Amino acid sequence: MATVSKQWSQVLQDKVVFITGAGGGIGSAIAKTSALHGARVVVSDVNKTSADKVVESIIEEDKQQSDRVLSLELDTANEQAIEQAVKVVVEKWGTIHVLVNAAANFTLGLIEDVSADAWSHAFDVNVRGYALMVKHVVPYFKQQRSGSIIQFGSISGLIAQSGFVPYSTMKGAVLQMTRNLALDLGPYNIRCNSVSPGCIQTPPIIQSVASRNISMEEFVQSIGAKQCLKRIGAPQEIANLVVFLASDLCPFMTGANLSADGGYTTV
């Protein structure tokens, strides 16, 4: 299983990395990995308790990180909250270098079963929230003429899946938003890429498996049979990819969508 590579040590040295949805399984892995690679990390989440726990775990690993990580309660559906959060970060560290839009709302269902309110809330978090985060961070990127934006798509935005209409629609929108942002922001040396994970072992997946009354081993065997690598992914594998996109290791990459799905969309 993937681990943090020592060869990548400090590739985010002193970069300010702002992560939304950082209290979740993948978001927390991104926060911890960014800190290990030298970043000053903003751990934001709609659930402040979850964000605090991530910050606490980073500091437990290294006490010197105590002033290099910041926990923020942030509802990305609220533009005023976004504006205030960005202000807090800039007042503390002077700027922002990397934005990771990882907040997610997992609204699933058949078209006739999803309410108008559910559509609105899913859109506010999964699409509008991403756009508003970029809106309020980009002025700092333009001022310093550099920046990296990483947006979370999904294989659900690439293929059709039964009962996934709202979620797949939102993720398809994120992929298109990413391409448009790459075009508009490229002249300012601002890169925008997306990551599309496949099945990753996170709390929502674990809960979904439990609700089906099957074991995780049975689930992995079933999913694995449909893809090249014959297993599901780990949050750390996605975090490593995000760190690569956030760093200066890929300065010529923008407008790209990187699938990390074990080959699910290949088969």
CSV table of C-alpha atoms in Angstrom, one decimal:
chain,number,residue,atom,x,y,z
A,1,MET,CA,0.0,0.0,0.0
A,2,ALA,CA,1.2,3.5,-0.7
A,3,THR,CA,3.0,5.5,1.9
A,4,VAL,CA,4.5,9.0,2.1
A,5,SER,CA,7.7,9.0,0.0
A,6,LYS,CA,10.8,10.3,1.8
A,7,GLN,CA,12.1,11.3,-1.6
A,8,TRP,CA,9.3,13.9,-1.7
A,9,SER,CA,10.4,15.5,1.6
A,10,GLN,CA,9.5,19.2,1.8
A,11,VAL,CA,8.1,19.6,-1.8
A,12,LEU,CA,5.5,21.8,-0.2
A,13,GLN,CA,7.9,23.7,2.0
A,14,ASP,CA,6.1,26.8,3.5
A,15,LYS,CA,3.3,26.7,0.9
A,16,VAL,CA,-0.1,27.6,2.5
A,17,VAL,CA,-2.5,24.7,1.5
A,18,PHE,CA,-6.2,25.4,2.1
A,19,ILE,CA,-8.2,22.1,2.1
A,20,THR,CA,-12.0,22.0,2.2
A,21,GLY,CA,-13.7,18.8,3.5
A,22,ALA,CA,-10.5,18.1,5.4
A,23,GLY,CA,-12.2,16.3,8.2
A,24,GLY,CA,-13.1,13.4,5.9
A,25,GLY,CA,-11.1,10.2,5.1
A,26,ILE,CA,-9.4,11.6,2.0
A,27,GLY,CA,-9.3,15.2,3.1
A,28,SER,CA,-7.6,14.3,6.4
A,29,ALA,CA,-5.0,12.2,4.6
A,30,ILE,CA,-4.3,15.2,2.3
A,31,ALA,CA,-3.9,17.5,5.3
A,32,LYS,CA,-1.5,15.1,7.1
A,33,THR,CA,0.5,14.4,4.0
A,34,SER,CA,0.7,18.1,3.1
A,35,ALA,CA,2.0,18.9,6.6
A,36,LEU,CA,4.6,16.1,6.3
A,37,HIS,CA,5.9,17.7,3.1
A,38,GLY,CA,6.4,21.1,4.8
A,39,ALA,CA,3.2,22.9,4.1
A,40,ARG,CA,1.3,25.2,6.4
A,41,VAL,CA,-2.1,23.6,6.3
A,42,VAL,CA,-5.7,24.9,6.6
A,43,VAL,CA,-7.9,22.1,7.8
A,44,SER,CA,-11.4,23.3,7.0
A,45,ASP,CA,-14.6,21.3,7.4
A,46,VAL,CA,-18.3,21.9,8.0
A,47,ASN,CA,-17.8,19.7,11.1
A,48,LYS,CA,-15.4,21.6,13.4
A,49,THR,CA,-14.9,18.6,15.6
A,50,SER,CA,-13.6,16.5,12.7
A,51,ALA,CA,-11.3,19.3,11.7
A,52,ASP,CA,-9.9,19.7,15.2
A,53,LYS,CA,-9.2,16.0,15.4
A,54,VAL,CA,-7.2,16.1,12.2
A,55,VAL,CA,-5.1,19.1,13.6
A,56,GLU,CA,-4.6,17.3,16.9
A,57,SER,CA,-3.3,14.2,15.1
A,58,ILE,CA,-0.9,16.2,13.0
A,59,ILE,CA,0.5,17.9,16.1
A,60,GLU,CA,0.7,14.6,18.0
A,61,GLU,CA,3.0,13.4,15.2
A,62,ASP,CA,5.2,16.5,15.4
A,63,LYS,CA,4.8,19.2,18.1
A,64,GLN,CA,6.6,21.7,15.9
A,65,GLN,CA,3.5,21.7,13.7
A,66,SER,CA,1.4,23.5,16.3
A,67,ASP,CA,1.7,26.9,14.6
A,68,ARG,CA,1.7,25.4,11.1
A,69,VAL,CA,-1.8,23.9,11.1
A,70,LEU,CA,-5.1,25.8,11.4
A,71,SER,CA,-8.6,24.3,12.0
A,72,LEU,CA,-11.6,26.2,10.6
A,73,GLU,CA,-15.3,25.5,10.6
A,74,LEU,CA,-16.4,26.1,7.0
A,75,ASP,CA,-19.7,25.6,5.2
A,76,THR,CA,-18.7,26.0,1.6
A,77,ALA,CA,-22.4,26.6,0.7
A,78,ASN,CA,-22.1,29.9,2.5
A,79,GLU,CA,-20.2,32.6,0.6
A,80,GLN,CA,-19.8,34.9,3.6
A,81,ALA,CA,-18.2,32.0,5.5
A,82,ILE,CA,-15.8,31.4,2.7
A,83,GLU,CA,-14.9,35.1,2.5
A,84,GLN,CA,-14.2,35.2,6.3
A,85,ALA,CA,-12.2,32.0,6.2
A,86,VAL,CA,-9.9,33.2,3.5
A,87,LYS,CA,-9.5,36.4,5.4
A,88,VAL,CA,-8.4,34.6,8.5
A,89,VAL,CA,-5.9,32.5,6.6
A,90,VAL,CA,-4.4,35.5,4.8
A,91,GLU,CA,-4.1,37.5,8.1
A,92,LYS,CA,-2.3,34.6,9.6
A,93,TRP,CA,0.1,33.5,6.8
A,94,GLY,CA,0.0,36.4,4.3
A,95,THR,CA,-1.3,34.4,1.3
A,96,ILE,CA,-2.6,31.1,0.0
A,97,HIS,CA,-0.6,29.0,-2.5
A,98,VAL,CA,-2.8,25.9,-3.0
A,99,LEU,CA,-6.5,25.3,-2.9
A,100,VAL,CA,-7.9,21.8,-2.6
A,101,ASN,CA,-11.6,21.6,-3.1
A,102,ALA,CA,-12.4,18.3,-1.5
A,103,ALA,CA,-15.7,19.0,0.3
A,104,ALA,CA,-18.5,16.7,-0.9
A,105,ASN,CA,-22.2,16.0,-0.5
A,106,PHE,CA,-23.1,12.4,-1.4
A,107,THR,CA,-26.6,12.7,-2.6
A,108,LEU,CA,-27.6,9.6,-4.6
A,109,GLY,CA,-30.8,8.3,-6.0
A,110,LEU,CA,-33.1,7.8,-9.0
A,111,ILE,CA,-34.3,11.0,-10.7
A,112,GLU,CA,-37.9,10.7,-9.4
A,113,ASP,CA,-36.7,10.1,-5.8
A,114,VAL,CA,-34.5,13.2,-5.3
A,115,SER,CA,-36.2,16.3,-3.9
A,116,ALA,CA,-35.6,19.8,-5.2
A,117,ASP,CA,-34.1,20.7,-1.9
A,118,ALA,CA,-31.6,17.8,-2.1
A,119,TRP,CA,-30.6,18.9,-5.6
A,120,SER,CA,-30.0,22.4,-4.3
A,121,HIS,CA,-28.0,21.4,-1.3
A,122,ALA,CA,-25.9,19.0,-3.4
A,123,PHE,CA,-25.2,21.6,-6.0
A,124,ASP,CA,-24.3,24.2,-3.4
A,125,VAL,CA,-21.6,22.0,-1.9
A,126,ASN,CA,-20.3,20.1,-4.9
A,127,VAL,CA,-20.3,22.8,-7.5
A,128,ARG,CA,-21.2,26.3,-6.3
A,129,GLY,CA,-19.0,25.9,-3.2
A,130,TYR,CA,-16.0,24.9,-5.4
A,131,ALA,CA,-16.6,28.0,-7.6
A,132,LEU,CA,-16.9,30.3,-4.7
A,133,MET,CA,-13.8,29.0,-3.0
A,134,VAL,CA,-11.9,29.7,-6.2
A,135,LYS,CA,-13.5,33.1,-6.5
A,136,HIS,CA,-12.2,34.3,-3.2
A,137,VAL,CA,-8.7,32.6,-3.4
A,138,VAL,CA,-7.8,33.6,-7.0
A,139,PRO,CA,-7.1,37.3,-6.2
A,140,TYR,CA,-4.2,36.2,-4.1
A,141,PHE,CA,-3.0,33.7,-6.7
A,142,LYS,CA,-3.2,36.5,-9.4
A,143,GLN,CA,-1.3,38.9,-7.2
A,144,GLN,CA,1.6,36.4,-6.7
A,145,ARG,CA,1.2,35.1,-10.3
A,146,SER,CA,1.2,31.5,-9.1
A,147,GLY,CA,-1.1,29.0,-7.6
A,148,SER,CA,-2.4,25.5,-7.8
A,149,ILE,CA,-6.1,24.5,-7.6
A,150,ILE,CA,-7.0,20.8,-7.2
A,151,GLN,CA,-10.7,19.9,-7.5
A,152,PHE,CA,-12.3,16.6,-6.6
A,153,GLY,CA,-14.1,15.0,-9.4
A,154,SER,CA,-14.9,11.3,-9.3
A,155,ILE,CA,-15.2,8.3,-11.7
A,156,SER,CA,-18.9,9.1,-11.2
A,157,GLY,CA,-18.4,12.1,-13.4
A,158,LEU,CA,-16.9,10.0,-16.2
A,159,ILE,CA,-19.2,7.0,-16.4
A,160,ALA,CA,-22.9,6.3,-15.9
A,161,GLN,CA,-23.9,4.5,-12.6
A,162,SER,CA,-27.3,3.4,-11.7
A,163,GLY,CA,-28.9,5.5,-9.0
A,164,PHE,CA,-26.2,8.1,-9.0
A,165,VAL,CA,-27.9,10.9,-11.0
A,166,PRO,CA,-27.3,13.9,-8.6
A,167,TYR,CA,-23.8,13.0,-7.6
A,168,SER,CA,-22.6,12.1,-11.1
A,169,THR,CA,-24.1,15.3,-12.5
A,170,MET,CA,-22.3,17.4,-10.0
A,171,LYS,CA,-19.0,15.7,-10.6
A,172,GLY,CA,-19.3,16.1,-14.3
A,173,ALA,CA,-19.8,19.8,-13.7
A,174,VAL,CA,-16.7,19.9,-11.6
A,175,LEU,CA,-14.6,18.4,-14.4
A,176,GLN,CA,-15.9,21.0,-16.9
A,177,MET,CA,-15.4,23.8,-14.4
A,178,THR,CA,-11.8,22.7,-13.9
A,179,ARG,CA,-11.1,22.9,-17.7
A,180,ASN,CA,-12.6,26.3,-17.9
A,181,LEU,CA,-10.6,27.6,-14.9
A,182,ALA,CA,-7.4,26.3,-16.4
A,183,LEU,CA,-8.1,28.3,-19.6
A,184,ASP,CA,-9.0,31.5,-17.8
A,185,LEU,CA,-6.3,31.4,-15.2
A,186,GLY,CA,-3.4,30.0,-17.2
A,187,PRO,CA,-2.2,33.5,-18.2
A,188,TYR,CA,-1.6,34.2,-14.5
A,189,ASN,CA,0.5,31.0,-14.1
A,190,ILE,CA,-2.3,29.5,-12.1
A,191,ARG,CA,-2.9,25.8,-12.6
A,192,CYS,CA,-6.2,24.0,-12.1
A,193,ASN,CA,-6.4,20.2,-12.2
A,194,SER,CA,-8.9,17.6,-11.0
A,195,VAL,CA,-8.6,14.2,-9.3
A,196,SER,CA,-11.2,11.5,-9.9
A,197,PRO,CA,-10.9,8.7,-7.3
A,198,GLY,CA,-12.6,5.4,-7.8
A,199,CYS,CA,-13.6,3.3,-4.8
A,200,ILE,CA,-11.5,4.4,-1.8
A,201,GLN,CA,-11.8,2.9,1.7
A,202,THR,CA,-13.3,5.8,3.5
A,203,PRO,CA,-16.0,6.0,6.2
A,204,PRO,CA,-18.9,6.4,3.7
A,205,ILE,CA,-17.8,3.3,1.9
A,206,ILE,CA,-17.4,1.3,5.1
A,207,GLN,CA,-20.9,2.4,6.2
A,208,SER,CA,-22.3,1.5,2.8
A,209,VAL,CA,-20.8,-2.0,3.0
A,210,ALA,CA,-22.1,-2.5,6.6
A,211,SER,CA,-25.6,-1.5,5.4
A,212,ARG,CA,-25.6,-4.3,2.8
A,213,ASN,CA,-24.8,-6.9,5.4
A,214,ILE,CA,-21.7,-8.1,3.6
A,215,SER,CA,-18.1,-8.2,4.8
A,216,MET,CA,-15.5,-5.7,3.6
A,217,GLU,CA,-13.6,-8.7,2.1
A,218,GLU,CA,-16.6,-9.7,0.0
A,219,PHE,CA,-17.1,-6.1,-1.1
A,220,VAL,CA,-13.4,-5.7,-2.1
A,221,GLN,CA,-13.6,-9.0,-4.1
A,222,SER,CA,-16.7,-7.8,-5.9
A,223,ILE,CA,-15.3,-4.4,-6.8
A,224,GLY,CA,-11.8,-5.8,-7.5
A,225,ALA,CA,-13.2,-8.1,-10.2
A,226,LYS,CA,-14.3,-5.1,-12.2
A,227,GLN,CA,-10.9,-3.3,-12.4
A,228,CYS,CA,-7.3,-3.9,-13.3
A,229,LEU,CA,-5.7,-3.8,-9.8
A,230,LYS,CA,-8.2,-6.1,-8.2
A,231,ARG,CA,-8.5,-4.1,-4.9
A,232,ILE,CA,-9.9,-0.8,-3.7
A,233,GLY,CA,-7.8,2.3,-2.9
A,234,ALA,CA,-6.5,3.9,0.3
A,235,PRO,CA,-6.9,7.6,1.2
A,236,GLN,CA,-3.1,7.9,1.3
A,237,GLU,CA,-2.9,7.0,-2.4
A,238,ILE,CA,-5.1,9.9,-3.3
A,239,ALA,CA,-3.3,12.2,-0.9
A,240,ASN,CA,0.0,11.5,-2.6
A,241,LEU,CA,-1.5,12.4,-5.9
A,242,VAL,CA,-2.8,15.7,-4.6
A,243,VAL,CA,0.6,16.6,-3.1
A,244,PHE,CA,2.1,16.0,-6.5
A,245,LEU,CA,-0.4,18.4,-8.2
A,246,ALA,CA,0.0,21.0,-5.4
A,247,SER,CA,3.8,21.0,-5.7
A,248,ASP,CA,6.2,22.5,-8.3
A,249,LEU,CA,6.9,19.0,-9.6
A,250,CYS,CA,4.4,19.4,-12.4
A,251,PRO,CA,4.5,23.1,-13.5
A,252,PHE,CA,3.3,22.3,-17.1
A,253,MET,CA,0.2,20.4,-16.0
A,254,THR,CA,-3.1,22.2,-16.0
A,255,GLY,CA,-6.7,21.4,-17.2
A,256,ALA,CA,-6.0,17.7,-16.6
A,257,ASN,CA,-8.2,15.1,-14.8
A,258,LEU,CA,-6.2,12.3,-13.2
A,259,SER,CA,-8.2,9.2,-12.5
A,260,ALA,CA,-7.1,7.1,-9.5
A,261,ASP,CA,-9.5,4.2,-9.8
A,262,GLY,CA,-7.4,1.0,-10.0
A,263,GLY,CA,-8.3,0.8,-13.7
A,264,TYR,CA,-12.0,0.7,-13.1
A,265,THR,CA,-12.8,3.0,-16.0
A,266,THR,CA,-10.3,1.2,-18.2
A,267,VAL,CA,-12.0,-2.1,-18.3
